[in-house]
PDB file of N, CA and C in Angstrom:
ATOM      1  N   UNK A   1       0.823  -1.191   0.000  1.00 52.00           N
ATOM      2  CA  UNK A   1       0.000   0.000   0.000  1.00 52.00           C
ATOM      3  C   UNK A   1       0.871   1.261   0.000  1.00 52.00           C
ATOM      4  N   UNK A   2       1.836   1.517   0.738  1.00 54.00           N
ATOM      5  CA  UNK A   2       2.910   2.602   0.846  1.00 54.00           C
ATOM      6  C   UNK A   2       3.467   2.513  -0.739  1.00 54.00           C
ATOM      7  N   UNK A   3       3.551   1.257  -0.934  1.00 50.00           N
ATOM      8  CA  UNK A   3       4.539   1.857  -2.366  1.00 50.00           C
ATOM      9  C   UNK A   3       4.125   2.773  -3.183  1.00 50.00           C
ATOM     10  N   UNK A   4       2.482   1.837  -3.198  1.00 53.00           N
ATOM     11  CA  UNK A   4       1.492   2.383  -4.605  1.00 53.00           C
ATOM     12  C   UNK A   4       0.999   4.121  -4.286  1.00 53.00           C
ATOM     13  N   UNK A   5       1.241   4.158  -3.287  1.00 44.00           N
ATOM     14  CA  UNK A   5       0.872   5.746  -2.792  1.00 44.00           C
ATOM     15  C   UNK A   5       2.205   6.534  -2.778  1.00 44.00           C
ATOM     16  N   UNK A   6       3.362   6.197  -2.462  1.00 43.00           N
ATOM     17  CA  UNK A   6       4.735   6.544  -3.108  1.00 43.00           C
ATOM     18  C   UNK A   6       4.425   6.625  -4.599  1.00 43.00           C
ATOM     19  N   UNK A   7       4.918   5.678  -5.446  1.00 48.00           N
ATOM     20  CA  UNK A   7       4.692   5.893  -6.937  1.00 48.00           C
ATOM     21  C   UNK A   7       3.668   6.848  -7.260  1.00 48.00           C
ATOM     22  N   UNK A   8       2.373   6.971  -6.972  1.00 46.00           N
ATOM     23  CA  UNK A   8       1.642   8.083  -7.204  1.00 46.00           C
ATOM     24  C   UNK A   8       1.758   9.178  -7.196  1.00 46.00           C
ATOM     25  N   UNK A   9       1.979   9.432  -5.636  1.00 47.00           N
ATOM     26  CA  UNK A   9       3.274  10.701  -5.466  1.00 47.00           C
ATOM     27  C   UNK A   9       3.732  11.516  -6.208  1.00 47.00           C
ATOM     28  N   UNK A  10       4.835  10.293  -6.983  1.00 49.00           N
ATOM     29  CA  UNK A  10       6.114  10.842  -7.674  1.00 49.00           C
ATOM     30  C   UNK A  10       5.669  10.694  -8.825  1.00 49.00           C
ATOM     31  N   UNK A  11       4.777  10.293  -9.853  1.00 46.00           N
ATOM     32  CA  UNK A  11       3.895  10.222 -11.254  1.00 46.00           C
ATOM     33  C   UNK A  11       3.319  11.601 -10.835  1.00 46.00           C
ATOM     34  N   UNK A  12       2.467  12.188  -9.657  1.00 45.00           N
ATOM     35  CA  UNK A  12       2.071  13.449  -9.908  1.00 45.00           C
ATOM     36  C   UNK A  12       3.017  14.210  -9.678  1.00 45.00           C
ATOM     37  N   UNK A  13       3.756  14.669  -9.019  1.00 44.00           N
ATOM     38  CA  UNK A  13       4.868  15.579  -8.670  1.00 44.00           C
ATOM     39  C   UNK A  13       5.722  15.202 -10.148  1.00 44.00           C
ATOM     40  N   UNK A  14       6.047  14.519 -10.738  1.00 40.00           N
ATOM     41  CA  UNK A  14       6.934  14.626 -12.103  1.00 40.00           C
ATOM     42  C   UNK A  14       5.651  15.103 -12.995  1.00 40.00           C
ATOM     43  N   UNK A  15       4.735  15.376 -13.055  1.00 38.00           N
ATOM     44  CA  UNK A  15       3.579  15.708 -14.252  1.00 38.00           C
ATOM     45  C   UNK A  15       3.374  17.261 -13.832  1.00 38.00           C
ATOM     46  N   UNK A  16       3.572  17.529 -12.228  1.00 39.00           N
ATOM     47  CA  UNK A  16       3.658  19.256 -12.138  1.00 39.00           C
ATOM     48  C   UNK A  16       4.697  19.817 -12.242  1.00 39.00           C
ATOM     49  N   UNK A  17       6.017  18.849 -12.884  1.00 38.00           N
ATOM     50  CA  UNK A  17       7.254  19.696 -12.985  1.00 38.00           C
ATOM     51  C   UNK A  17       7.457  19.791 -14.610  1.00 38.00           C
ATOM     52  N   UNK A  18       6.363  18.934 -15.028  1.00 36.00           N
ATOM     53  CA  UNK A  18       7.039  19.618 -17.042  1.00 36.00           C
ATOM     54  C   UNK A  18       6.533  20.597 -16.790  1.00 36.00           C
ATOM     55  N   UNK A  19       7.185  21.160 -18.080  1.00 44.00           N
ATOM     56  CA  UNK A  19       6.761  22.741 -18.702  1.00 44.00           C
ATOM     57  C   UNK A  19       5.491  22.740 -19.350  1.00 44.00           C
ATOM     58  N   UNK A  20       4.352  23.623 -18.643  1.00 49.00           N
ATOM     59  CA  UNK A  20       3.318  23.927 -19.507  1.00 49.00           C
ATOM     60  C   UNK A  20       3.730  24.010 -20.947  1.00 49.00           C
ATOM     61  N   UNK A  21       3.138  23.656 -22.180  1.00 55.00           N
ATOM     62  CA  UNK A  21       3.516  23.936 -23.089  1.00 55.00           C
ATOM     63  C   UNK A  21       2.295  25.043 -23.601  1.00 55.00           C
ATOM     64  N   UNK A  22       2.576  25.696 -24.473  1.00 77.00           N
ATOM     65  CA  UNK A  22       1.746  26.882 -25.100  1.00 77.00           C
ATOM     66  C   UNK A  22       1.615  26.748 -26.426  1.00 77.00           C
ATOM     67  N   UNK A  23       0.936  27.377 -26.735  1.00 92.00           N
ATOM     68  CA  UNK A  23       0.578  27.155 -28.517  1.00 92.00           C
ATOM     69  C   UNK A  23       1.638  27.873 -28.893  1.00 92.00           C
ATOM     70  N   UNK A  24       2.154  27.963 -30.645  1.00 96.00           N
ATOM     71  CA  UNK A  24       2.964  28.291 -30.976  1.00 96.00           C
ATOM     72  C   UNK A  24       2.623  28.928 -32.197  1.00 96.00           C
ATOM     73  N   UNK A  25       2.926  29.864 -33.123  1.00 98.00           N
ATOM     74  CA  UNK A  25       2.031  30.042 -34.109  1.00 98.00           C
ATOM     75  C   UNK A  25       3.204  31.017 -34.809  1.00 98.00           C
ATOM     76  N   UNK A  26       2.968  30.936 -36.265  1.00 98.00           N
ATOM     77  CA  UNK A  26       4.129  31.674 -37.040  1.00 98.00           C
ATOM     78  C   UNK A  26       3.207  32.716 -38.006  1.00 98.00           C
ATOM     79  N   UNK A  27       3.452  33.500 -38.650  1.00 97.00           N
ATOM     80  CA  UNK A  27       2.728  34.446 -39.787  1.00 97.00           C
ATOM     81  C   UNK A  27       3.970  34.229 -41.094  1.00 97.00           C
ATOM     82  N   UNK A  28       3.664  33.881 -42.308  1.00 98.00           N
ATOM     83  CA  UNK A  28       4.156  34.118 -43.216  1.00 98.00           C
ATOM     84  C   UNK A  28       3.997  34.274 -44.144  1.00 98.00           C
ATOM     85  N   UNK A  29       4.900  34.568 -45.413  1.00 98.00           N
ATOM     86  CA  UNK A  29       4.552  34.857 -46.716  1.00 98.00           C
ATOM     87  C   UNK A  29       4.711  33.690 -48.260  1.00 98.00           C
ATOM     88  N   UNK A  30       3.985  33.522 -48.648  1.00 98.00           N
ATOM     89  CA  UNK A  30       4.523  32.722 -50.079  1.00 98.00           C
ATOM     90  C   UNK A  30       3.705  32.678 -51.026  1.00 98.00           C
ATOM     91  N   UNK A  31       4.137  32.103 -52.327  1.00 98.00           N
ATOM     92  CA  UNK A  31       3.861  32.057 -53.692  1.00 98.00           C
ATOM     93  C   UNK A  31       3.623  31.064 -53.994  1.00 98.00           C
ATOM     94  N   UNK A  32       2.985  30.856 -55.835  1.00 98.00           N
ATOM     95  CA  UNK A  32       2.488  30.450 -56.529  1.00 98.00           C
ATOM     96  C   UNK A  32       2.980  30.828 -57.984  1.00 98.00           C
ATOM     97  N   UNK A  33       3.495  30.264 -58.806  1.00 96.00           N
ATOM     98  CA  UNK A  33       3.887  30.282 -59.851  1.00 96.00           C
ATOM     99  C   UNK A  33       2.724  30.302 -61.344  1.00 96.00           C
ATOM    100  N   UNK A  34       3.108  31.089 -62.527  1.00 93.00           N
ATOM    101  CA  UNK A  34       2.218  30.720 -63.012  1.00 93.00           C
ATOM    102  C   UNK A  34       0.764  30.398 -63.252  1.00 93.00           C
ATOM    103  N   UNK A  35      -0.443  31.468 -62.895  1.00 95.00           N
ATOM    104  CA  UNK A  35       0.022  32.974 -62.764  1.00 95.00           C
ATOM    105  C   UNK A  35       0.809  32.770 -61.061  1.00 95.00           C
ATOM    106  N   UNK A  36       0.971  34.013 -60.797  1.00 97.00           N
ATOM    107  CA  UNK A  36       1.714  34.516 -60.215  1.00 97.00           C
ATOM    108  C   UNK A  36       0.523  34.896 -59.148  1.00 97.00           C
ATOM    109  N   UNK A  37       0.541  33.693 -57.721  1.00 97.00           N
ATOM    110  CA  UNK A  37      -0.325  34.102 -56.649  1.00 97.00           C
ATOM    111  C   UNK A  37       0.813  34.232 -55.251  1.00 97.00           C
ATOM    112  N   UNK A  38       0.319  35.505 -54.541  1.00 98.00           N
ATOM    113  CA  UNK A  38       0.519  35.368 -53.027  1.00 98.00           C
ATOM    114  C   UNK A  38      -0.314  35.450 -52.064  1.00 98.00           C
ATOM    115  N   UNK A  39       0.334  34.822 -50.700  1.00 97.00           N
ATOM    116  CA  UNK A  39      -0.670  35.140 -49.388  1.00 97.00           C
ATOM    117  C   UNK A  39       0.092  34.982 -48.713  1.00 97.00           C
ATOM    118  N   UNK A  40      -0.761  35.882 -47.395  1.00 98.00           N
ATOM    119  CA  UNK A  40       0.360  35.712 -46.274  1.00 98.00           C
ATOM    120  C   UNK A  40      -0.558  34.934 -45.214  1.00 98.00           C
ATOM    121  N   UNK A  41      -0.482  33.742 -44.413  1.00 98.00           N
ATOM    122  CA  UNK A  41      -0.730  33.057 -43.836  1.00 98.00           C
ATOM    123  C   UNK A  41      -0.582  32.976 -42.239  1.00 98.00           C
ATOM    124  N   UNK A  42      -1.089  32.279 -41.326  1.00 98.00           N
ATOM    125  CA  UNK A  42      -1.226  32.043 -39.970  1.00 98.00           C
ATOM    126  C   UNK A  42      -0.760  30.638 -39.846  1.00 98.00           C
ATOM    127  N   UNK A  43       0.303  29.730 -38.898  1.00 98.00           N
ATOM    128  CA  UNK A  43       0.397  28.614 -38.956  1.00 98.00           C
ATOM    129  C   UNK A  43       0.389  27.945 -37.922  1.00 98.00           C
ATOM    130  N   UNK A  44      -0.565  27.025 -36.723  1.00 97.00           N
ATOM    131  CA  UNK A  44       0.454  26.275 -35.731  1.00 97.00           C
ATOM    132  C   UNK A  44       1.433  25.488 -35.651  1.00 97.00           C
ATOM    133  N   UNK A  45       2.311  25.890 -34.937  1.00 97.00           N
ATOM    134  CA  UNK A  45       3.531  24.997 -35.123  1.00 97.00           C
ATOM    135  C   UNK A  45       3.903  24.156 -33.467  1.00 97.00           C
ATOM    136  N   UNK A  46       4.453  22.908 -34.449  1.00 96.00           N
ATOM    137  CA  UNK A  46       4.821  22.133 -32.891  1.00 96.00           C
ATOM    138  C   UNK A  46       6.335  22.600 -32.206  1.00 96.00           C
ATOM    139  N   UNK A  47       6.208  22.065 -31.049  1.00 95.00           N
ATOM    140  CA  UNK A  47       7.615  22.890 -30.147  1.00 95.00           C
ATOM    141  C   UNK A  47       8.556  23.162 -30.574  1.00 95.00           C
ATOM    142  N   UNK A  48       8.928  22.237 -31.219  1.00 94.00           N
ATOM    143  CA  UNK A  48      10.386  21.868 -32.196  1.00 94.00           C
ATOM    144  C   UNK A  48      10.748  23.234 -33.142  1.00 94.00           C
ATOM    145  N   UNK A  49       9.440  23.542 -33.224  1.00 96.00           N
ATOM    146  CA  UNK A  49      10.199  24.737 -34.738  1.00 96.00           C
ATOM    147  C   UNK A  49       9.169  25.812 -34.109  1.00 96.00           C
ATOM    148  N   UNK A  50       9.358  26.390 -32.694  1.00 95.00           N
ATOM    149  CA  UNK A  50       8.945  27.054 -31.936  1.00 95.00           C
ATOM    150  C   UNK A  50      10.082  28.193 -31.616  1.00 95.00           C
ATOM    151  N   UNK A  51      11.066  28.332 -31.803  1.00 95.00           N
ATOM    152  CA  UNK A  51      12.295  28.769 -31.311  1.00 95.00           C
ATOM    153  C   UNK A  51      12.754  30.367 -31.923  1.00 95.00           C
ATOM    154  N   UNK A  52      12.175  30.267 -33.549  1.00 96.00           N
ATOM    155  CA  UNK A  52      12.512  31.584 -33.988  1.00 96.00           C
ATOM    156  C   UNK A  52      12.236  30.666 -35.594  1.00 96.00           C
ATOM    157  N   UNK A  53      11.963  32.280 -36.188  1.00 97.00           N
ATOM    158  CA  UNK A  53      11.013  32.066 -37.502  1.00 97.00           C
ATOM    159  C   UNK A  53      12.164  31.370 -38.662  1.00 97.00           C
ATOM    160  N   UNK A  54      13.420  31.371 -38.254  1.00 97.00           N
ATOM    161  CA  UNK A  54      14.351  30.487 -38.444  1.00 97.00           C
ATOM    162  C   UNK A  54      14.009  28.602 -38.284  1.00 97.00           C
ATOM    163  N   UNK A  55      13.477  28.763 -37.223  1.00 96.00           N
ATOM    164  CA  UNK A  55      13.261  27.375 -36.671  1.00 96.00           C
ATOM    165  C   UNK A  55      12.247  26.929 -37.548  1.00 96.00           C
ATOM    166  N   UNK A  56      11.544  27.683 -37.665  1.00 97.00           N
ATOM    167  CA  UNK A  56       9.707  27.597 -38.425  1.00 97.00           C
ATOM    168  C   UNK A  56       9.729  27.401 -39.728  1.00 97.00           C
ATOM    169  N   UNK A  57      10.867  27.835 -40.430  1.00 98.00           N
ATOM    170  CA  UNK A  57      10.604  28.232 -42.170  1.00 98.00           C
ATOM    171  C   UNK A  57      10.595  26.382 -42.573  1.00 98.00           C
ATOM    172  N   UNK A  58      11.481  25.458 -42.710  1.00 98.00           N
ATOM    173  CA  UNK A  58      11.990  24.075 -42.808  1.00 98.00           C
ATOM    174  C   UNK A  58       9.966  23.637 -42.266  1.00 98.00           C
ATOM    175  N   UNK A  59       9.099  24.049 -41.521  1.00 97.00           N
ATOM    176  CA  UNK A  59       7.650  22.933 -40.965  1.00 97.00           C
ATOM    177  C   UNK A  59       7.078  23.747 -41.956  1.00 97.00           C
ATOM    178  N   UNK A  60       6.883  25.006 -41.783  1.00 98.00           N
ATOM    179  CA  UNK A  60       5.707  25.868 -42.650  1.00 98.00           C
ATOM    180  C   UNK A  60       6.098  25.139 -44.311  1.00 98.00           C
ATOM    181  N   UNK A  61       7.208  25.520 -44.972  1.00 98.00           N
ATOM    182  CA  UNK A  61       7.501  24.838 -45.915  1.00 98.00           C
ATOM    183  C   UNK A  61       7.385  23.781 -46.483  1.00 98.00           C
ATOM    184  N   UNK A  62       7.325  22.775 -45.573  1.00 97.00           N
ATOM    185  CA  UNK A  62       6.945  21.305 -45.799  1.00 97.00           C
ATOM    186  C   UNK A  62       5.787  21.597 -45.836  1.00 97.00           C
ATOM    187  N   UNK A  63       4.203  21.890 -44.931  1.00 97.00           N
ATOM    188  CA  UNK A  63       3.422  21.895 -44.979  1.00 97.00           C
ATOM    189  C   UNK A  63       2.689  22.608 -46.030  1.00 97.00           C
ATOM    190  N   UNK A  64       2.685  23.673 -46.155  1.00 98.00           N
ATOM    191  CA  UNK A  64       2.550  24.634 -47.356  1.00 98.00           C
ATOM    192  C   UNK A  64       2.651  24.221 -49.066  1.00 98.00           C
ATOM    193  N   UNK A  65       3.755  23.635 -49.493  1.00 98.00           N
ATOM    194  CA  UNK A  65       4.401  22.889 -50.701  1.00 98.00           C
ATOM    195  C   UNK A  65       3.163  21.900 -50.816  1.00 98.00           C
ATOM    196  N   UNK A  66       2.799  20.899 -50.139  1.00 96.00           N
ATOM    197  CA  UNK A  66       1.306  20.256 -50.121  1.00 96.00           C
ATOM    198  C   UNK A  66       0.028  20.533 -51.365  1.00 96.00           C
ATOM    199  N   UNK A  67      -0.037  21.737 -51.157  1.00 96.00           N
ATOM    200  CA  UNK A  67      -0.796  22.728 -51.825  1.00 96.00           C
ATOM    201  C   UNK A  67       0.072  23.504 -53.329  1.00 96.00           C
ATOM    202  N   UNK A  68       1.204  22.971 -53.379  1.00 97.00           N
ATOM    203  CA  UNK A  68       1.784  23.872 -54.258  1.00 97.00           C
ATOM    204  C   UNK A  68       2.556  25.519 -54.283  1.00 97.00           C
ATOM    205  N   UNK A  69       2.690  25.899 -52.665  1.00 98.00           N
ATOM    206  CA  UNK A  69       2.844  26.993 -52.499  1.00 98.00           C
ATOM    207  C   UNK A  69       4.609  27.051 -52.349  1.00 98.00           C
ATOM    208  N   UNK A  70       5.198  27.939 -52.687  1.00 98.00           N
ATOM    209  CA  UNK A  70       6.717  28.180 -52.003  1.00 98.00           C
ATOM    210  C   UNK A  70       6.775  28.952 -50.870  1.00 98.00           C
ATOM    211  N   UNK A  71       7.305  28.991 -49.946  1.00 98.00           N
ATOM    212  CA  UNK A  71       7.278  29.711 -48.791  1.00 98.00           C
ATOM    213  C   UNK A  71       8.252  30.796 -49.155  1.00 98.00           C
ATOM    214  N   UNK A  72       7.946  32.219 -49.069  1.00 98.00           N
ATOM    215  CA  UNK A  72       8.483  33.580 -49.294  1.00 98.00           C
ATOM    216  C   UNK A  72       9.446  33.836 -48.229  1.00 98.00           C
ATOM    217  N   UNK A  73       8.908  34.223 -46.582  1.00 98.00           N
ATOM    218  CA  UNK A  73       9.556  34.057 -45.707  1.00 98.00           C
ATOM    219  C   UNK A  73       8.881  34.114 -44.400  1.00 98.00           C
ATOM    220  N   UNK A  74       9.378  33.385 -43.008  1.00 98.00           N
ATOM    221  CA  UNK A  74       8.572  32.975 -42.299  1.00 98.00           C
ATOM    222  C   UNK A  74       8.635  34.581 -41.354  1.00 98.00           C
ATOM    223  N   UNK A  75       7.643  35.401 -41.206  1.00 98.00           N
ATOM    224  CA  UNK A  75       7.847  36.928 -40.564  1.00 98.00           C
ATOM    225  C   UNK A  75       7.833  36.832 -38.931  1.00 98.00           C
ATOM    226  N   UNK A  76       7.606  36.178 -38.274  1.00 97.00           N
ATOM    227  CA  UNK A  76       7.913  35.966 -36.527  1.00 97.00           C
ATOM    228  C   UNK A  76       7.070  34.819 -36.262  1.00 97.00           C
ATOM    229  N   UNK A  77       7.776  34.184 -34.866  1.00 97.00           N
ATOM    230  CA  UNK A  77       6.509  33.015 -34.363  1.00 97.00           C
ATOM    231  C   UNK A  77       6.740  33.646 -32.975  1.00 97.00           C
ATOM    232  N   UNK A  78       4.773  33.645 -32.744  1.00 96.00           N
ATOM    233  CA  UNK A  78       4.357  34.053 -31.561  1.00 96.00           C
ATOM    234  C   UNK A  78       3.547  33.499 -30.566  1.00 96.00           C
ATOM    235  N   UNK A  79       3.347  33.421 -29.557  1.00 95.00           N
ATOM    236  CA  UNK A  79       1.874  33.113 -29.363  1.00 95.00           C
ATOM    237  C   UNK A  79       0.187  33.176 -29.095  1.00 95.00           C
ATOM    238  N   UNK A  80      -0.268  32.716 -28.317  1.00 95.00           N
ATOM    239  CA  UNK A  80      -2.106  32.857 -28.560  1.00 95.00           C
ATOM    240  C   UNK A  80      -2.060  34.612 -28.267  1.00 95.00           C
ATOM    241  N   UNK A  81      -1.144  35.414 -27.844  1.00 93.00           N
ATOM    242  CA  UNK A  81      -1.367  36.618 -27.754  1.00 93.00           C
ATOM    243  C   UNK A  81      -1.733  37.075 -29.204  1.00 93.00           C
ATOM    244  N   UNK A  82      -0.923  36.739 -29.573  1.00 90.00           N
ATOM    245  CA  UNK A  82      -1.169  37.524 -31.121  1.00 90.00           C
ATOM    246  C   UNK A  82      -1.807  37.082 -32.300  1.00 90.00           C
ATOM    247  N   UNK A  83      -2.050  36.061 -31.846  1.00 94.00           N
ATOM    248  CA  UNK A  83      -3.555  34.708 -32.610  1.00 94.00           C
ATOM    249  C   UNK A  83      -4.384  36.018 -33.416  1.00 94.00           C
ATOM    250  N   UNK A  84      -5.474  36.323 -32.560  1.00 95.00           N
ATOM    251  CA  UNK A  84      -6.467  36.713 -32.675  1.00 95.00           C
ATOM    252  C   UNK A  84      -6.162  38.325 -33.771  1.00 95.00           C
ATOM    253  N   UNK A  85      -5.097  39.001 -33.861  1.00 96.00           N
ATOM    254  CA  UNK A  85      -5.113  40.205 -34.808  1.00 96.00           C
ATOM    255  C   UNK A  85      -4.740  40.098 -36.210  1.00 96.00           C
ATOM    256  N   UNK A  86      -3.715  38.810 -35.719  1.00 97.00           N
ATOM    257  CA  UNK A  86      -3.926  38.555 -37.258  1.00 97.00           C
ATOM    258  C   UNK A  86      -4.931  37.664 -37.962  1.00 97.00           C
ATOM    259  N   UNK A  87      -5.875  37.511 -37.498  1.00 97.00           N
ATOM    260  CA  UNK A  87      -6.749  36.638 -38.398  1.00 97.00           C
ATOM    261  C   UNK A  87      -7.420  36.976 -39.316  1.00 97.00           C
ATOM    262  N   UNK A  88      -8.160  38.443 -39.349  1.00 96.00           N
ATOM    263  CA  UNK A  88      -8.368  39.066 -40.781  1.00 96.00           C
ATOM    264  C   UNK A  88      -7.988  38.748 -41.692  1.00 96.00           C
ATOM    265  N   UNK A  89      -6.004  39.627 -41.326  1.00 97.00           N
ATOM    266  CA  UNK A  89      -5.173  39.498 -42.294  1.00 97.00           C
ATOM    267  C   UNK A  89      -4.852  38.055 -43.241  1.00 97.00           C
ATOM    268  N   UNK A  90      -4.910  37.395 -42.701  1.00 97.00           N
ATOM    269  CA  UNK A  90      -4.673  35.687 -43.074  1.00 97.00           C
ATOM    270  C   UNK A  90      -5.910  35.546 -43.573  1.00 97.00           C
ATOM    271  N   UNK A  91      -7.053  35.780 -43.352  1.00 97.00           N
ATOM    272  CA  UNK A  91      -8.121  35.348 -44.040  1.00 97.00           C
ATOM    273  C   UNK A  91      -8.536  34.027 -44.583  1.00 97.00           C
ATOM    274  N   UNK A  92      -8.385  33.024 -45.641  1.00 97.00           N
ATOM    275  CA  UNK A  92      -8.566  31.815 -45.401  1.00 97.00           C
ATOM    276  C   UNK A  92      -7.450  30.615 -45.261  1.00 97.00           C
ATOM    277  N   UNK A  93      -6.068  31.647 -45.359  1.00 98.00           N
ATOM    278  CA  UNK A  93      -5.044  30.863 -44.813  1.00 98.00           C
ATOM    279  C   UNK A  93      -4.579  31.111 -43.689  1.00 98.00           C
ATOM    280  N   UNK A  94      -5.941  31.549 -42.265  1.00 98.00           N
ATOM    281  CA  UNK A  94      -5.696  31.177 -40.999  1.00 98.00           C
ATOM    282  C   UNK A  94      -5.934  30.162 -40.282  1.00 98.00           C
ATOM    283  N   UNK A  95      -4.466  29.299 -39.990  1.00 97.00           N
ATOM    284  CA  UNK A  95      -4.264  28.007 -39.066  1.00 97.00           C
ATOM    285  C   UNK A  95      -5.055  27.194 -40.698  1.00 97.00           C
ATOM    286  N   UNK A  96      -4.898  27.182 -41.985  1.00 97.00           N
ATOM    287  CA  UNK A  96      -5.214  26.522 -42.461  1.00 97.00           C
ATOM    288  C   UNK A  96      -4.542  25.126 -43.053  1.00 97.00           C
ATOM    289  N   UNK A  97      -3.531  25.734 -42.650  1.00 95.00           N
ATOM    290  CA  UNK A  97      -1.621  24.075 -43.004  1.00 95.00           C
ATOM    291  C   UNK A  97      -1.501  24.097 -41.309  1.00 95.00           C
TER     292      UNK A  97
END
């Protein structure tokens, strides 16, 4: 009985010591060839390419290309703060890759 209430313990006390994680989200720009289309976009991104719009360009890119698009350049990654102002701007390429 002590153990199983030990182990519990320490399963909750190690689950209140990760790091909250937060959403992650990038704004960028890219093209279309032939004619000749742009947009500038809203993206979530996972932790990994959370770091700087450096980190981001290599996921948005992969994801984006899908569709046929080239990625122009990735302009900052932020978070849920700044979600909501750009969504106009992005229009139907918000959080849409």
């Amino acid at each position: 009985m002590k153990t199983r209430l030990l182990s519990t313990a320490i399963a909750a006390a190690t689950l209140l010591a990760l790091p909250a994680t937060a959403a992650c989200y990038a704004d960028y720009k890219a093209k279309q060839d032939n004619p000749l289309k742009l947009h500038y976009g809203v993206i979530e991104l996972p932790d990994v390419a959370c770091g700087s719009a450096q980190d981001a360009a290599p996921e948005v890119s992969r994801r984006i290309a899908a569709d046929g698009w080239t990625l122009l350049n990735v302009l900052g990654v932020f978070g849920d703060a700044g979600l909501e102002e750009r969504k106009a701007s992005a229009g139907p390429y918000f959080l849409r890759y």
